[in-house]
Amino acid sequence: MCQIILTSFCPFISSHLSGKLSVDENVQTYRDLEEKYSSFFGPESGGHWKPKDCLPQSKVAIIVPYRDRDVHLRLFLNHMHEFLRKQLIEYAIYIIEEVPMIPFNRAILMNIGYKEAIKDNDWDCFVFHDVDLVPEDDRNLYHCPYYPRHMSSNVNTFGYVLPYKEILGGVTAISKEHFEKVNGFSNSYFGWGGEDDDFAERVLLHNLKIIRYPDYISRYFMLAHKKDVPSKQRFNLLESAKKRFKTDGLNSLQYRIESKVYQRLFSWILVSFDYPIKID
Ligand code: BGN
């Protein structure tokens, strides 16, 4: 006798949501965190979770560019796994780390995260996420609407005010289709600043809009850290952004995987890449 199992879609707005959240700033050890979440993640699950009793409506890869922010990562993992599970989506957290001693390039790390994540699963949505930002309201749904969404528009360190209209940094959700269409991020921005403005330009050049949640939902708490030194080259690069987007991005990305480990709470990918001898 054949048995038919009918499973329905998870609700778009989960009944587990509670609205405003507090941020737990107690730094736990990895061992304690793994213990805390052991009933949800197997030892090599790579921080990949999906609801058991319903079919998730979104498959979301959370891509986190990373270097040297161990305390932030632990606070981030603790906050995000709780937050994401309640939304009843399928998701995984990818930590894309750069080897030490080479100049930081946030955008290359996010492009690599995208390329590696699509090898694992048919993700339809990508949330590019700074490790020092955590959402303060769980009505901030991590999925991809038609247009790219700037999620972190109201950050405590900016007085919960949008700094400028085209900002697309911090936390950004974009569908697979649109990320491919805009050729991902530029690979050219070494050091701090500008790569997100370049990305915004790509998005707008492709006739896409940047959308946002209302202010009371898109609130984020930035974990404390020293301010990075802005790069000097970012102004020139931004000036040539329009000319570069077709040839500088996913289609020109080159990198080496130094290590890839599916840990319990995240997929960890250590990478290296070439960089110009002289960077201003
Ligand atoms: C902007 C940076 C962004 C950064 C935001 C918020 C530049 C380009 C210079 C024209 N842009 O100033 O990269 O996300 O601040 O910190 O530096």
CSV table of C-alpha atoms and ligand atoms in Angstrom, one decimal:
chain,number,residue,atom,x,y,z
A,1,MET,CA,0.0,0.0,0.0
A,2,CYS,CA,1.4,3.4,-0.9
A,3,GLN,CA,1.3,6.1,1.7
A,4,ILE,CA,0.8,9.7,0.5
A,5,ILE,CA,2.4,12.3,2.8
A,6,LEU,CA,1.0,15.8,2.3
A,7,THR,CA,3.1,18.6,3.7
A,8,SER,CA,2.0,22.2,3.4
A,9,PHE,CA,4.1,25.3,3.0
A,10,CYS,CA,5.4,27.0,6.1
A,11,PRO,CA,3.6,30.3,6.7
A,12,PHE,CA,5.2,33.4,5.1
A,13,ILE,CA,4.9,35.1,8.5
A,14,SER,CA,5.7,32.6,11.2
A,15,SER,CA,3.8,32.5,14.4
A,16,HIS,CA,7.1,32.2,16.3
A,17,LEU,CA,7.9,35.9,15.7
A,18,SER,CA,7.8,38.2,18.6
A,19,GLY,CA,8.9,41.6,17.2
A,20,LYS,CA,11.5,43.6,19.0
A,21,LEU,CA,14.5,41.5,20.3
A,22,SER,CA,17.2,42.0,22.8
A,23,VAL,CA,20.8,41.4,21.9
A,24,ASP,CA,22.7,39.0,24.2
A,25,GLU,CA,26.2,40.5,24.4
A,26,ASN,CA,27.5,37.7,26.6
A,27,VAL,CA,30.3,36.0,24.7
A,28,GLN,CA,30.1,32.2,24.8
A,29,THR,CA,32.6,29.7,23.9
A,30,TYR,CA,32.2,27.7,20.7
A,31,ARG,CA,31.8,24.6,22.8
A,32,ASP,CA,28.9,26.2,24.7
A,33,LEU,CA,27.3,27.4,21.5
A,34,GLU,CA,27.5,24.0,19.8
A,35,GLU,CA,26.0,22.4,22.9
A,36,LYS,CA,23.2,25.0,23.0
A,37,TYR,CA,22.3,24.3,19.3
A,38,SER,CA,23.1,20.6,19.2
A,39,SER,CA,19.5,19.5,18.9
A,40,PHE,CA,19.1,21.5,15.7
A,41,PHE,CA,22.4,20.9,13.9
A,42,GLY,CA,24.4,17.8,13.4
A,43,PRO,CA,28.2,17.9,13.9
A,44,GLU,CA,28.9,18.5,10.2
A,45,SER,CA,25.7,20.3,9.1
A,46,GLY,CA,27.5,23.5,8.1
A,47,GLY,CA,24.9,25.6,10.0
A,48,HIS,CA,22.3,24.4,7.5
A,49,TRP,CA,18.8,24.0,8.9
A,50,LYS,CA,15.2,23.6,7.6
A,51,PRO,CA,11.9,23.2,9.2
A,52,LYS,CA,10.7,19.6,9.7
A,53,ASP,CA,7.0,20.0,9.7
A,54,CYS,CA,6.4,22.3,6.7
A,55,LEU,CA,8.0,23.2,3.4
A,56,PRO,CA,10.0,26.4,3.6
A,57,GLN,CA,9.1,29.2,1.2
A,58,SER,CA,12.6,30.5,0.9
A,59,LYS,CA,16.0,28.9,0.7
A,60,VAL,CA,18.5,31.5,1.9
A,61,ALA,CA,22.3,31.4,2.0
A,62,ILE,CA,23.7,33.8,4.6
A,63,ILE,CA,27.1,34.9,3.3
A,64,VAL,CA,29.4,36.5,5.9
A,65,PRO,CA,32.8,38.0,4.8
A,66,TYR,CA,35.1,37.5,7.7
A,67,ARG,CA,38.5,38.2,9.1
A,68,ASP,CA,39.8,38.4,12.7
A,69,ARG,CA,36.4,39.1,14.4
A,70,ASP,CA,36.2,36.0,16.7
A,71,VAL,CA,34.1,37.6,19.4
A,72,HIS,CA,31.7,39.1,16.9
A,73,LEU,CA,31.3,35.8,15.2
A,74,ARG,CA,30.3,34.0,18.4
A,75,LEU,CA,27.7,36.8,19.2
A,76,PHE,CA,26.5,36.7,15.7
A,77,LEU,CA,26.0,32.9,15.6
A,78,ASN,CA,24.2,32.9,18.8
A,79,HIS,CA,21.8,35.6,17.8
A,80,MET,CA,21.3,34.5,14.2
A,81,HIS,CA,20.5,30.9,14.6
A,82,GLU,CA,17.7,31.7,17.1
A,83,PHE,CA,16.5,34.5,14.8
A,84,LEU,CA,16.5,32.5,11.5
A,85,ARG,CA,15.0,29.3,12.9
A,86,LYS,CA,11.9,31.2,14.1
A,87,GLN,CA,11.3,32.5,10.5
A,88,LEU,CA,10.8,28.9,9.3
A,89,ILE,CA,13.0,29.3,6.2
A,90,GLU,CA,15.7,26.9,5.0
A,91,TYR,CA,19.1,28.5,5.5
A,92,ALA,CA,22.8,28.0,6.1
A,93,ILE,CA,25.5,30.3,7.4
A,94,TYR,CA,28.7,30.6,5.3
A,95,ILE,CA,31.7,32.2,6.9
A,96,ILE,CA,34.1,33.2,4.2
A,97,GLU,CA,37.5,34.0,5.7
A,98,GLU,CA,40.5,35.5,4.0
A,99,VAL,CA,44.0,34.2,4.9
A,100,PRO,CA,46.0,36.7,7.0
A,101,MET,CA,48.6,39.0,5.5
A,102,ILE,CA,46.7,39.9,2.3
A,103,PRO,CA,44.6,43.1,1.9
A,104,PHE,CA,41.0,42.7,3.0
A,105,ASN,CA,38.5,42.6,0.1
A,106,ARG,CA,34.9,42.2,1.4
A,107,ALA,CA,33.4,42.0,-2.0
A,108,ILE,CA,35.6,39.2,-3.3
A,109,LEU,CA,34.7,37.2,-0.2
A,110,MET,CA,31.0,37.7,-0.9
A,111,ASN,CA,31.4,36.6,-4.5
A,112,ILE,CA,33.3,33.5,-3.4
A,113,GLY,CA,30.6,32.8,-0.8
A,114,TYR,CA,28.0,32.9,-3.5
A,115,LYS,CA,30.0,30.6,-5.9
A,116,GLU,CA,30.7,28.1,-3.1
A,117,ALA,CA,27.2,28.1,-1.6
A,118,ILE,CA,25.5,27.3,-5.0
A,119,LYS,CA,27.6,24.1,-5.1
A,120,ASP,CA,25.9,22.9,-1.9
A,121,ASN,CA,22.2,23.6,-2.5
A,122,ASP,CA,19.7,25.3,-4.8
A,123,TRP,CA,19.5,28.5,-2.8
A,124,ASP,CA,17.2,31.0,-4.3
A,125,CYS,CA,18.1,33.9,-2.1
A,126,PHE,CA,21.4,35.4,-0.8
A,127,VAL,CA,21.8,37.6,2.2
A,128,PHE,CA,25.2,39.2,2.3
A,129,HIS,CA,25.8,40.0,6.0
A,130,ASP,CA,28.5,41.8,8.0
A,131,VAL,CA,29.4,39.9,11.0
A,132,ASP,CA,29.2,42.9,13.3
A,133,LEU,CA,25.5,43.6,12.6
A,134,VAL,CA,22.6,41.8,14.3
A,135,PRO,CA,18.9,42.4,13.6
A,136,GLU,CA,16.9,43.9,16.5
A,137,ASP,CA,13.4,42.9,15.2
A,138,ASP,CA,12.4,39.4,13.9
A,139,ARG,CA,9.7,40.8,11.6
A,140,ASN,CA,12.8,41.6,9.5
A,141,LEU,CA,12.2,38.6,7.2
A,142,TYR,CA,15.2,37.0,5.6
A,143,HIS,CA,13.9,36.2,2.2
A,144,CYS,CA,14.3,37.8,-1.2
A,145,PRO,CA,11.4,39.9,-2.6
A,146,TYR,CA,11.5,40.8,-6.3
A,147,TYR,CA,13.8,43.8,-5.8
A,148,PRO,CA,17.0,43.7,-3.8
A,149,ARG,CA,16.4,44.7,-0.3
A,150,HIS,CA,18.8,46.8,1.9
A,151,MET,CA,18.0,45.2,5.3
A,152,SER,CA,20.3,47.2,7.6
A,153,SER,CA,18.9,50.7,7.0
A,154,ASN,CA,18.6,51.7,10.6
A,155,VAL,CA,21.7,51.0,12.6
A,156,ASN,CA,22.3,52.1,16.2
A,157,THR,CA,25.7,53.6,15.4
A,158,PHE,CA,24.1,55.9,12.8
A,159,GLY,CA,21.4,56.9,15.3
A,160,TYR,CA,18.9,54.5,13.6
A,161,VAL,CA,18.8,56.9,10.6
A,162,LEU,CA,19.6,56.0,6.9
A,163,PRO,CA,22.9,57.7,6.2
A,164,TYR,CA,22.2,58.2,2.5
A,165,LYS,CA,19.6,57.0,0.0
A,166,GLU,CA,21.7,54.7,-2.2
A,167,ILE,CA,23.5,52.9,0.7
A,168,LEU,CA,23.5,49.2,0.2
A,169,GLY,CA,26.1,48.0,2.7
A,170,GLY,CA,25.9,46.0,5.9
A,171,VAL,CA,23.1,43.5,5.2
A,172,THR,CA,21.7,43.1,1.7
A,173,ALA,CA,19.2,40.5,0.3
A,174,ILE,CA,19.2,39.7,-3.4
A,175,SER,CA,17.7,36.9,-5.4
A,176,LYS,CA,20.0,34.5,-7.3
A,177,GLU,CA,18.7,35.7,-10.6
A,178,HIS,CA,19.5,39.3,-9.9
A,179,PHE,CA,22.9,38.6,-8.3
A,180,GLU,CA,23.9,36.8,-11.6
A,181,LYS,CA,22.3,39.5,-13.7
A,182,VAL,CA,24.4,42.3,-12.1
A,183,ASN,CA,27.6,40.1,-12.3
A,184,GLY,CA,27.9,40.0,-8.5
A,185,PHE,CA,30.2,42.5,-6.7
A,186,SER,CA,33.2,44.2,-8.2
A,187,ASN,CA,36.5,42.4,-7.2
A,188,SER,CA,38.5,45.6,-7.3
A,189,TYR,CA,37.9,47.2,-3.9
A,190,PHE,CA,40.7,46.4,-1.5
A,191,GLY,CA,40.5,47.9,2.0
A,192,TRP,CA,37.5,49.7,3.6
A,193,GLY,CA,34.6,51.4,1.7
A,194,GLY,CA,33.0,51.8,-1.7
A,195,GLU,CA,32.3,48.2,-2.8
A,196,ASP,CA,28.7,48.5,-1.5
A,197,ASP,CA,28.2,51.8,-3.4
A,198,ASP,CA,29.6,50.1,-6.5
A,199,PHE,CA,27.1,47.3,-6.0
A,200,ALA,CA,24.2,49.8,-5.6
A,201,GLU,CA,25.2,51.3,-8.9
A,202,ARG,CA,25.1,47.9,-10.6
A,203,VAL,CA,21.7,47.3,-9.2
A,204,LEU,CA,20.3,50.6,-10.3
A,205,LEU,CA,21.9,50.3,-13.8
A,206,HIS,CA,20.0,47.1,-14.3
A,207,ASN,CA,16.7,48.9,-13.7
A,208,LEU,CA,16.3,47.4,-10.3
A,209,LYS,CA,15.2,49.3,-7.3
A,210,ILE,CA,16.6,49.2,-3.8
A,211,ILE,CA,13.8,48.5,-1.3
A,212,ARG,CA,13.7,48.7,2.5
A,213,TYR,CA,11.5,47.7,5.4
A,214,PRO,CA,9.9,50.4,7.5
A,215,ASP,CA,12.3,52.0,10.0
A,216,TYR,CA,11.0,50.2,13.1
A,217,ILE,CA,11.7,46.8,11.5
A,218,SER,CA,15.1,47.4,9.8
A,219,ARG,CA,16.9,48.2,13.1
A,220,TYR,CA,20.3,46.6,13.6
A,221,PHE,CA,22.7,46.6,16.5
A,222,MET,CA,26.4,47.1,15.5
A,223,LEU,CA,28.8,45.2,17.8
A,224,ALA,CA,31.5,47.5,19.0
A,225,HIS,CA,34.8,47.7,17.1
A,226,LYS,CA,37.5,50.2,16.0
A,227,LYS,CA,36.7,52.0,12.8
A,228,ASP,CA,38.7,50.8,9.8
A,229,VAL,CA,40.9,53.1,7.8
A,230,PRO,CA,39.1,54.0,4.5
A,231,SER,CA,40.9,53.1,1.3
A,232,LYS,CA,42.1,56.0,-1.0
A,233,GLN,CA,41.4,54.1,-4.2
A,234,ARG,CA,37.7,53.9,-3.7
A,235,PHE,CA,36.9,57.3,-5.2
A,236,ASN,CA,38.6,56.5,-8.5
A,237,LEU,CA,37.1,53.0,-8.6
A,238,LEU,CA,33.6,54.4,-8.0
A,239,GLU,CA,34.0,56.8,-10.9
A,240,SER,CA,34.7,54.0,-13.3
A,241,ALA,CA,32.0,51.7,-11.8
A,242,LYS,CA,29.7,51.9,-14.8
A,243,LYS,CA,32.5,50.9,-17.2
A,244,ARG,CA,33.6,47.9,-15.2
A,245,PHE,CA,30.5,46.1,-14.2
A,246,LYS,CA,30.4,43.8,-17.3
A,247,THR,CA,33.9,42.6,-16.9
A,248,ASP,CA,34.7,42.9,-13.2
A,249,GLY,CA,32.6,40.6,-11.0
A,250,LEU,CA,31.4,37.0,-10.8
A,251,ASN,CA,32.7,36.4,-14.4
A,252,SER,CA,36.2,37.5,-13.6
A,253,LEU,CA,36.5,36.1,-10.0
A,254,GLN,CA,39.6,34.0,-9.3
A,255,TYR,CA,40.4,32.4,-5.9
A,256,ARG,CA,41.9,29.5,-4.1
A,257,ILE,CA,40.2,27.4,-1.4
A,258,GLU,CA,42.7,26.9,1.3
A,259,SER,CA,40.3,25.0,3.5
A,260,LYS,CA,36.6,24.2,3.7
A,261,VAL,CA,35.0,22.7,6.8
A,262,TYR,CA,31.3,22.0,7.4
A,263,GLN,CA,31.2,22.7,11.1
A,264,ARG,CA,28.1,22.4,13.3
A,265,LEU,CA,27.1,26.0,13.3
A,266,PHE,CA,28.5,27.3,10.0
A,267,SER,CA,30.3,26.3,6.8
A,268,TRP,CA,33.8,27.7,7.1
A,269,ILE,CA,35.7,28.5,3.9
A,270,LEU,CA,39.2,29.9,4.1
A,271,VAL,CA,40.3,31.5,0.9
A,272,SER,CA,43.2,33.4,-0.8
A,273,PHE,CA,43.4,35.4,-4.0
A,274,ASP,CA,45.8,37.5,-5.9
A,275,TYR,CA,46.0,41.3,-5.3
A,276,PRO,CA,47.7,44.3,-6.9
A,277,ILE,CA,51.3,44.9,-5.7
A,278,LYS,CA,50.4,48.5,-5.0
A,279,ILE,CA,47.1,49.5,-3.3
A,280,ASP,CA,46.6,53.1,-2.1
B,1,BGN,C1,30.2,55.2,2.9
B,1,BGN,C2,31.1,54.2,2.2
B,1,BGN,C3,30.4,52.9,2.2
B,1,BGN,C4,30.0,52.5,3.7
B,1,BGN,C5,29.1,53.6,4.2
B,1,BGN,C6,28.7,53.3,5.7
B,1,BGN,C7,32.6,55.2,0.5
B,1,BGN,C8,32.7,55.6,-0.9
B,1,BGN,C9,33.1,57.1,-0.9
B,1,BGN,C10,32.4,57.9,-1.9
B,1,BGN,N1,31.4,54.6,0.9
B,1,BGN,O1,30.9,56.5,2.9
B,1,BGN,O2,31.3,51.9,1.7
B,1,BGN,O3,29.3,51.3,3.7
B,1,BGN,O4,29.9,54.8,4.2
B,1,BGN,O5,29.8,53.2,6.5
B,1,BGN,O6,33.5,55.3,1.3
